[in-house]
Coordinates of C-alpha atoms in Angstrom, one line a residue:
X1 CA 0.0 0.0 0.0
X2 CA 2.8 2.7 0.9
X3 CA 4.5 1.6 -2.6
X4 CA 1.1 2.8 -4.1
X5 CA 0.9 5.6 -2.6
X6 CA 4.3 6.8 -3.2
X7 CA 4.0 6.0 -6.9
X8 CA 0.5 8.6 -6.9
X9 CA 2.6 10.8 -5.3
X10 CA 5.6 10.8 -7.3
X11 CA 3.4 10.9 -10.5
X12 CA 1.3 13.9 -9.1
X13 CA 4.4 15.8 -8.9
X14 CA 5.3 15.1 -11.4
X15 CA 2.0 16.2 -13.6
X16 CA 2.6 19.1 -11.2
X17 CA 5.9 19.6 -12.2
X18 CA 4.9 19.3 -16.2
X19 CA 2.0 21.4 -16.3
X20 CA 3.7 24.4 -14.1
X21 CA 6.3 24.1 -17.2
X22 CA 4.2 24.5 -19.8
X23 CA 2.3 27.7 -18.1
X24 CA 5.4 28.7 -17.7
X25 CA 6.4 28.2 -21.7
X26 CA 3.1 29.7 -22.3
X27 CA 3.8 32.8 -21.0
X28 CA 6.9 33.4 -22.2
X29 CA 5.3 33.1 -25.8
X30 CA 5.2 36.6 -26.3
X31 CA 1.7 37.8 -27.4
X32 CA 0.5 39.4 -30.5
X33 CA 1.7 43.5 -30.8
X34 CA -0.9 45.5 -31.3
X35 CA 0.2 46.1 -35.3
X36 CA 0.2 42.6 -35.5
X37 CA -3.6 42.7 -34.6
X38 CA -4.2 45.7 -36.8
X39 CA -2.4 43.4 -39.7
X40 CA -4.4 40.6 -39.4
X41 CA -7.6 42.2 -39.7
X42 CA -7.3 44.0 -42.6
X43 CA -6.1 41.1 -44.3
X44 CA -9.3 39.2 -42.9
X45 CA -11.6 42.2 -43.9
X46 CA -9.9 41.8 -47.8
X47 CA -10.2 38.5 -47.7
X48 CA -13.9 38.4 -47.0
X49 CA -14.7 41.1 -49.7
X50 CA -12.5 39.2 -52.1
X51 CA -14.2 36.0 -51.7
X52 CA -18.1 37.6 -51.7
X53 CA -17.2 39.2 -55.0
X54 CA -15.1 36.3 -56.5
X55 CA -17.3 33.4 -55.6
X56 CA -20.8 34.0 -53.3
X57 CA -22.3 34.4 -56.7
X58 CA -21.4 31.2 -58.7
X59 CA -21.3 29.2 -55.0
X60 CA -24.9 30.5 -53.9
X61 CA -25.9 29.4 -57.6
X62 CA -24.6 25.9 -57.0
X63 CA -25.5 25.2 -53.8
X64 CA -29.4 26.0 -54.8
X65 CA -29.2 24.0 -57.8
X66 CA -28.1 21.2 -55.5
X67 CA -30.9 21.9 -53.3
X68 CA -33.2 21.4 -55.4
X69 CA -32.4 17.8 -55.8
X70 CA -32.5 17.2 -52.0
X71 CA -35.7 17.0 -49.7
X72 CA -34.7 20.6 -49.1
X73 CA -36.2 21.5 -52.7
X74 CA -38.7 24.1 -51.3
X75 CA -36.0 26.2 -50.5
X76 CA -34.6 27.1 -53.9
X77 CA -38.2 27.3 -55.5
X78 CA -39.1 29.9 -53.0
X79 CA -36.1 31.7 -53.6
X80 CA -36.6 31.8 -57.4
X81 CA -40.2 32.5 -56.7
X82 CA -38.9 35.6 -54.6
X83 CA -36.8 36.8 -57.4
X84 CA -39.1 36.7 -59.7
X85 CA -41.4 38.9 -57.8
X86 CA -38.4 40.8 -57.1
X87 CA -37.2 41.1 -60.5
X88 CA -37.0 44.8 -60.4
X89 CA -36.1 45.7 -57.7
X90 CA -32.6 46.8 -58.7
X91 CA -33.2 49.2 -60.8
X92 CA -36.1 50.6 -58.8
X93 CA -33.8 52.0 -55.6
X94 CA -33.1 48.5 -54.3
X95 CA -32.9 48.0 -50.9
X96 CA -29.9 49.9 -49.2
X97 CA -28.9 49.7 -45.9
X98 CA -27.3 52.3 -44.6
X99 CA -26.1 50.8 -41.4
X100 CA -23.6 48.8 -43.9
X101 CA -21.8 51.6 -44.7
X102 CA -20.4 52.3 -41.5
X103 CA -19.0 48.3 -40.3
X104 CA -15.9 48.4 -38.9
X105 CA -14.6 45.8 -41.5
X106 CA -14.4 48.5 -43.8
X107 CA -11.7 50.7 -41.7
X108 CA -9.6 47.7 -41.7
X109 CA -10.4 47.0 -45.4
X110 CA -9.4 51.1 -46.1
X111 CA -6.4 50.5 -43.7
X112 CA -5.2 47.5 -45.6
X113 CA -3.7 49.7 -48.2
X114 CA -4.5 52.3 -47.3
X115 CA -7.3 54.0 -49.0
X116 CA -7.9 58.0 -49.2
X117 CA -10.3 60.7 -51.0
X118 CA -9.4 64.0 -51.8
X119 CA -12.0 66.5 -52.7
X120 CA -10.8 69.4 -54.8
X121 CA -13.9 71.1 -55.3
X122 CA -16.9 71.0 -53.7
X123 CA -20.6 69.2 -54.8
X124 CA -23.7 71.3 -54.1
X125 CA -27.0 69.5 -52.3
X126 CA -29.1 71.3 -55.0
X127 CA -27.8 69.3 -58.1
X128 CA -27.3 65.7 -59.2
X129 CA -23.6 64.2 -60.3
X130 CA -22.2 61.4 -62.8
X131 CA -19.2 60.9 -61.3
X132 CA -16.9 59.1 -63.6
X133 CA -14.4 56.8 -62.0
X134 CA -11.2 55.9 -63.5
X135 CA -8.9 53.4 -64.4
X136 CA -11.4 50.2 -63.8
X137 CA -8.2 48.1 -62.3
X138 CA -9.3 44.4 -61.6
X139 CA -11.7 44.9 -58.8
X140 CA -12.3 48.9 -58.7
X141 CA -11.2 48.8 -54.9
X142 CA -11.0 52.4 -55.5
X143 CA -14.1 53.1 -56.5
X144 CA -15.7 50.5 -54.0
X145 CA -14.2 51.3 -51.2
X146 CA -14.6 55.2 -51.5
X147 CA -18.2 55.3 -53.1
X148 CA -19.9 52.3 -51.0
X149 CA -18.3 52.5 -47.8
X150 CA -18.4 55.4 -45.2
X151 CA -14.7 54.2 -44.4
X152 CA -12.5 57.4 -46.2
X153 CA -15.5 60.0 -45.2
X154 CA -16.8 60.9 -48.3
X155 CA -20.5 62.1 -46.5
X156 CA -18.4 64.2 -44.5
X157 CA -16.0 65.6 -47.3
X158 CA -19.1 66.3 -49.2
X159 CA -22.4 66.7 -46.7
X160 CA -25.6 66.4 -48.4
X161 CA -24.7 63.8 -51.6
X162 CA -25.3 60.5 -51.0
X163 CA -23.0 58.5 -53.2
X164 CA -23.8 55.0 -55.2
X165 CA -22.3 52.7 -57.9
X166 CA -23.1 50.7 -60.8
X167 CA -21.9 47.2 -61.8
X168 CA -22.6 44.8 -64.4
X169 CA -26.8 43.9 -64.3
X170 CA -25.5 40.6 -64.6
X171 CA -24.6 40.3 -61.0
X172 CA -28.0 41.0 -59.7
X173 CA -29.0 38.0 -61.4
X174 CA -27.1 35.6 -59.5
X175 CA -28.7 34.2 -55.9
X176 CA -28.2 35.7 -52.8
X177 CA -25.2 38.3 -54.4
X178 CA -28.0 40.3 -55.4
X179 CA -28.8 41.2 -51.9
X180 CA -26.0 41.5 -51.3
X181 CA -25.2 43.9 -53.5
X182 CA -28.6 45.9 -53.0
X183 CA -27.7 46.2 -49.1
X184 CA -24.2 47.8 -50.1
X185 CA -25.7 50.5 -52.2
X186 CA -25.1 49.2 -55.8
X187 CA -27.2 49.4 -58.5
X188 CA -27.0 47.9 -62.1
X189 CA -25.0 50.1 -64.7
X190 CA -28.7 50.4 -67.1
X191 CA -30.5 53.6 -68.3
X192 CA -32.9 52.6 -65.9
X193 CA -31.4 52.1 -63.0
X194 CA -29.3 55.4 -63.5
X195 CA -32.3 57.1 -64.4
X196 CA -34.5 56.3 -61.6
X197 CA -31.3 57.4 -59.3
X198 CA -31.3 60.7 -61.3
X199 CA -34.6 61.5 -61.4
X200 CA -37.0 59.9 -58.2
X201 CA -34.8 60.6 -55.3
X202 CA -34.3 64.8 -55.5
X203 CA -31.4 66.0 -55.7
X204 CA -27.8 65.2 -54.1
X205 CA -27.4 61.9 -55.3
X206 CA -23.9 61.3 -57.3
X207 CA -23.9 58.1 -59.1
X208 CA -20.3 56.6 -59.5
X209 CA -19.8 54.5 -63.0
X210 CA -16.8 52.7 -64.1
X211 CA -16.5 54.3 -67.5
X212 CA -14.0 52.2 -69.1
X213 CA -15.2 48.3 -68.0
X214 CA -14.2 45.3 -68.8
X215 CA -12.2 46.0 -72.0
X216 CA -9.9 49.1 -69.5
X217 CA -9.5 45.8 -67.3
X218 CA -7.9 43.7 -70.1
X219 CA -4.8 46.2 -70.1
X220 CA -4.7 46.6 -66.1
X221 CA -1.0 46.4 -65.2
X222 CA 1.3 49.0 -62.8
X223 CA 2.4 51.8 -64.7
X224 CA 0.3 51.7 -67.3
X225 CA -2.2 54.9 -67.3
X226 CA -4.7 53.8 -70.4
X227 CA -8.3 54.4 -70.6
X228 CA -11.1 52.7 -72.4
X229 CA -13.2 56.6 -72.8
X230 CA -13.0 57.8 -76.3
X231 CA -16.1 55.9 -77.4
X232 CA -17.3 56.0 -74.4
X233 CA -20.7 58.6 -74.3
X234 CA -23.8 56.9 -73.2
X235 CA -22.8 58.2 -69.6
X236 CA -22.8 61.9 -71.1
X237 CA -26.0 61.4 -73.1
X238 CA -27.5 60.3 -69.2
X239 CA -26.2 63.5 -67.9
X240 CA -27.8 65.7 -69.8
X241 CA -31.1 64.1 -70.1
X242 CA -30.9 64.4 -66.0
X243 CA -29.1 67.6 -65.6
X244 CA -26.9 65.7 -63.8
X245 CA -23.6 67.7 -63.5
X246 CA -20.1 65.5 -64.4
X247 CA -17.4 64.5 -62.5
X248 CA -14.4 63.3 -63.0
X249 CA -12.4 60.8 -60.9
X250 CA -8.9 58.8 -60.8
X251 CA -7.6 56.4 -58.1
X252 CA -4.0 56.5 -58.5
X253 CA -2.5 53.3 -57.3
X254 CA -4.8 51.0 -59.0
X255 CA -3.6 49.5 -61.7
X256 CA -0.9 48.7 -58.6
X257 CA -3.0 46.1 -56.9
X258 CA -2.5 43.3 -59.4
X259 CA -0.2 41.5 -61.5
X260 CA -2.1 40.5 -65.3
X261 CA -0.5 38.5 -67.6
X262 CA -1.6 40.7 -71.0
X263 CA -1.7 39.4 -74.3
X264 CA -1.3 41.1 -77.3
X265 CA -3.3 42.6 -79.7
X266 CA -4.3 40.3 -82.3
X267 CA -3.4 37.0 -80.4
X268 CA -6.3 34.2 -80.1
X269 CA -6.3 35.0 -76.0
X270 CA -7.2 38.6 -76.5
X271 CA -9.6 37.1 -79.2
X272 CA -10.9 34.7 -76.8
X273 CA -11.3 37.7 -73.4
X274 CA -12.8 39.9 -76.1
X275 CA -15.3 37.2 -77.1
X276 CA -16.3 36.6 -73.9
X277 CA -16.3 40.0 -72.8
X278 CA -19.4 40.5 -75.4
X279 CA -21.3 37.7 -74.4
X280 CA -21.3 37.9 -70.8
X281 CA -19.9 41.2 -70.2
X282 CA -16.8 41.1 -68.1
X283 CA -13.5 39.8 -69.4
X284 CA -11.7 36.7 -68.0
X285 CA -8.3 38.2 -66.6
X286 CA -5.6 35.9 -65.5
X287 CA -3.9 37.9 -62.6
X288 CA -2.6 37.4 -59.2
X289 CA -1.7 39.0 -56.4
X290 CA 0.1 38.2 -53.1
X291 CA -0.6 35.3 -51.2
X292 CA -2.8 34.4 -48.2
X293 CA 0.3 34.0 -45.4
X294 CA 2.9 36.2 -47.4
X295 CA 3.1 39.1 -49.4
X296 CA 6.0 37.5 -50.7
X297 CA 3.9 34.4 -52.0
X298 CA 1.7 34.9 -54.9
X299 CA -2.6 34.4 -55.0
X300 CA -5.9 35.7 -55.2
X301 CA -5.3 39.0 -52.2
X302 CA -4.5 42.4 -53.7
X303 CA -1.2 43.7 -52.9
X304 CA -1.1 46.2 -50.0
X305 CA -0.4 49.2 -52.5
X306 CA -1.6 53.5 -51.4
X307 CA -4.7 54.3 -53.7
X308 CA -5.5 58.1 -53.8
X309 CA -8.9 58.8 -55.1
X310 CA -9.2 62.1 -56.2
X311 CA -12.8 63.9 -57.3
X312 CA -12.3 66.9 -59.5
X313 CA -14.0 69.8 -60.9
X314 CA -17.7 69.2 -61.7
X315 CA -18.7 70.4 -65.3
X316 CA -22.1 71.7 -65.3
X317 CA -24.3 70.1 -67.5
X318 CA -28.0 71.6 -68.8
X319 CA -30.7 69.3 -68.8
X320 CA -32.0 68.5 -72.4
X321 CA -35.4 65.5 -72.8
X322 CA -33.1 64.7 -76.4
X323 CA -29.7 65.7 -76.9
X324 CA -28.3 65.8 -80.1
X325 CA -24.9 64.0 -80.9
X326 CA -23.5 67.8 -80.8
X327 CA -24.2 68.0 -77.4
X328 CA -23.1 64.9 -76.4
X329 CA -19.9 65.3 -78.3
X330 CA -19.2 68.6 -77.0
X331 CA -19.5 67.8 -73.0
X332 CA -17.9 64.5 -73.9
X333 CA -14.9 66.5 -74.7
X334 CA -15.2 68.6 -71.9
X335 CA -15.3 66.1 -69.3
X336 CA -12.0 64.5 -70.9
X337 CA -10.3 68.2 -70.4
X338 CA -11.5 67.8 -67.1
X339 CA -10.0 64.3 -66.2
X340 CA -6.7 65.2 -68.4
X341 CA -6.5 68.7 -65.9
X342 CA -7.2 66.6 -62.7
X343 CA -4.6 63.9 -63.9
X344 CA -1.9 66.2 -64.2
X345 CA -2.5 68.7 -61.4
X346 CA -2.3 65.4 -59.1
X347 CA 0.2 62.7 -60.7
X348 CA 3.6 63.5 -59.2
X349 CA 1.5 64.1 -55.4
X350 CA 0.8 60.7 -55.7
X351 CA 3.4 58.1 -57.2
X352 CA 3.9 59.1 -60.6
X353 CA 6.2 61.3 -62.5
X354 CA 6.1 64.3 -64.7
X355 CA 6.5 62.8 -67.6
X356 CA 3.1 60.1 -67.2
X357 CA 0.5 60.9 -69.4
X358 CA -2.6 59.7 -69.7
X359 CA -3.8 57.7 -73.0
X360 CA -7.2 57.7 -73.8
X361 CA -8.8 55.1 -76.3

């Protein structure tokens, strides 16, 4: 019995003994810094918005279609049901929720870069704004994060105008994206949805448009300052059927955020992304970025690169029921002069030199 004993007590010590160590190695781990923190949020805020973009569309598709073969059937049909009845929804106001706007996820998203907005001239409660956003980039983090979020304070750079932006309509055909979408504040880039933005809510409303689209993606690389405008007018012949004043915009930095492998003019891959580009209306890009654990590794995560986007001038625009092609010409060219001014006035503030220029096409 007292060699029993002895052995519990020598092997409680001894558990003693092992688990005082390993507090004691616990503690001397040393614990995250508080930029460490900071680090790994932002890279878990881009991550999220990566993904929801990249694949809640084409994964919420699949999973209903799966559904729909299981005894969990009802689900998908009352969703298409809903959608159905829904069906314009998009282009009628949507269903915005403000509360969005101001998530903390989107500071560390802004912080990730980081992401600013400069105003140069002020926007006036009493009148209505196209503001044209340039270059397009891959995922117009630019233009998302300034225009959708309340992260870089654009309701407090410019009180009274509430700002929104269009994507493709095909997006708010996909399940579950489309609300998605809708509760962020985006509306399809149509005549009708732009119109109804223009026209039913009063006045202060700027609507944000990626002018140069898919095809300005297909050149996306760093240093390269080419836009997809020249041909470019239905957003002018909008503006004056509104009286909606134009605005330009440029986020400098990115065309930074990617790496694209480009082909050429002329080869059968740009014939193949052009192709597709009509049909479905957003070109296939092979790019990457930096990977998940390093910067130094490559994947899907935008590089952490400084954009600057800066709104410029406003170009006042009368309000005309039918403008001719005149007309549109004219304030077409005179919202390019605008963009060129604003490009040059800002380029070497913000990483480029004075010798950039800015190709339009």
């Amino acid at each position: 019995m007292k060699t029993i004993i002895a052995a519990c007590s020598q092997n409680l010590s001894g558990s003693r003994a092992s688990i005082q160590t390993a507090l004691r190695t616990l503690l001397a781990v040393p614990w995250p810094s508080q930029p460490d923190v900071a680090s790994a949020l932002q890279l878990l805020a881009v991550l999220q918005w990566v993904l929801s973009f990249l694949l809640l569309g084409i994964v919420s598709l699949l999973l209903l279609i799966y559904l729909l073969f299981t005894s969990f059937w009802l689900i998908p049909v009352l969703y298409l049901a809903w959608i159905i009845f829904d069906w314009d929804t998009p282009e009628k106001g949507g269903r915005r929720l403000p509360c969005l706007r101001r998530w903390t996820v989107w500071k560390h998203f802004r912080d990730y870069f980081p992401v600013k907005l400069v105003k140069t001239h002020d926007l006036s409660p009493s009148h209505n704004y196209i503001i044209g956003s340039h270059p397009h980039g891959i995922l117009c983090v630019g233009a998302f994060c300034n225009f959708i979020t309340g992260s870089t304070g654009f309701e407090e750079l410019f009180p009274g105008i509430r700002s929104f932006l269009t994507t493709l309509a095909g997006n708010f055909r996909l399940p579950l994206f489309r609300e998605y979408l809708m509760s962020g504040g985006l509306f399809p880039v149509t005549r009708r949805a732009i119109g109804y933005l223009l026209s039913q809510k009063g006045t202060g409303n700027a609507v944000a448009i990626v002018i140069g689209g898919a095809a300005e993606s297909l050149s996306c690389r760093p240093g390269v300052t080419t836009l997809i405008l020249k041909n470019r007018k239905g957003f002018v012949r909008m503006a004056l059927r509104h009286g909606a004043f134009l605005v330009p915009s440029f986020s400098f930095g990115e065309n930074d955020l990617f790496r694209q492998v480009v082909f050429e003019e002329g080869s059968w891959m740009r014939s193949i992304q052009r192709r597709f580009q009509k049909m479905m209306g957003f070109a296939p890009c092979l790019f990457y970025g930096r990977g998940l654990t390093s910067c130094r590794s490559r994947g899907f995560l935008p590089y952490a690169r400084p954009i600057t986007t800066v709104v410029g001038e406003p170009v006042a625009v009368p309000k005309m029921e039918n403008p001719s092609r005149e007309l549109v010409d004219r304030y077409h060219e005179l919202y390019i002069r605008a963009l060129l001014k604003l490009f040059n006035e800002n380029k070497t503030k913000y990483g480029l030199s004075e010798t950039d220029e800015l190709h339009i096409l």
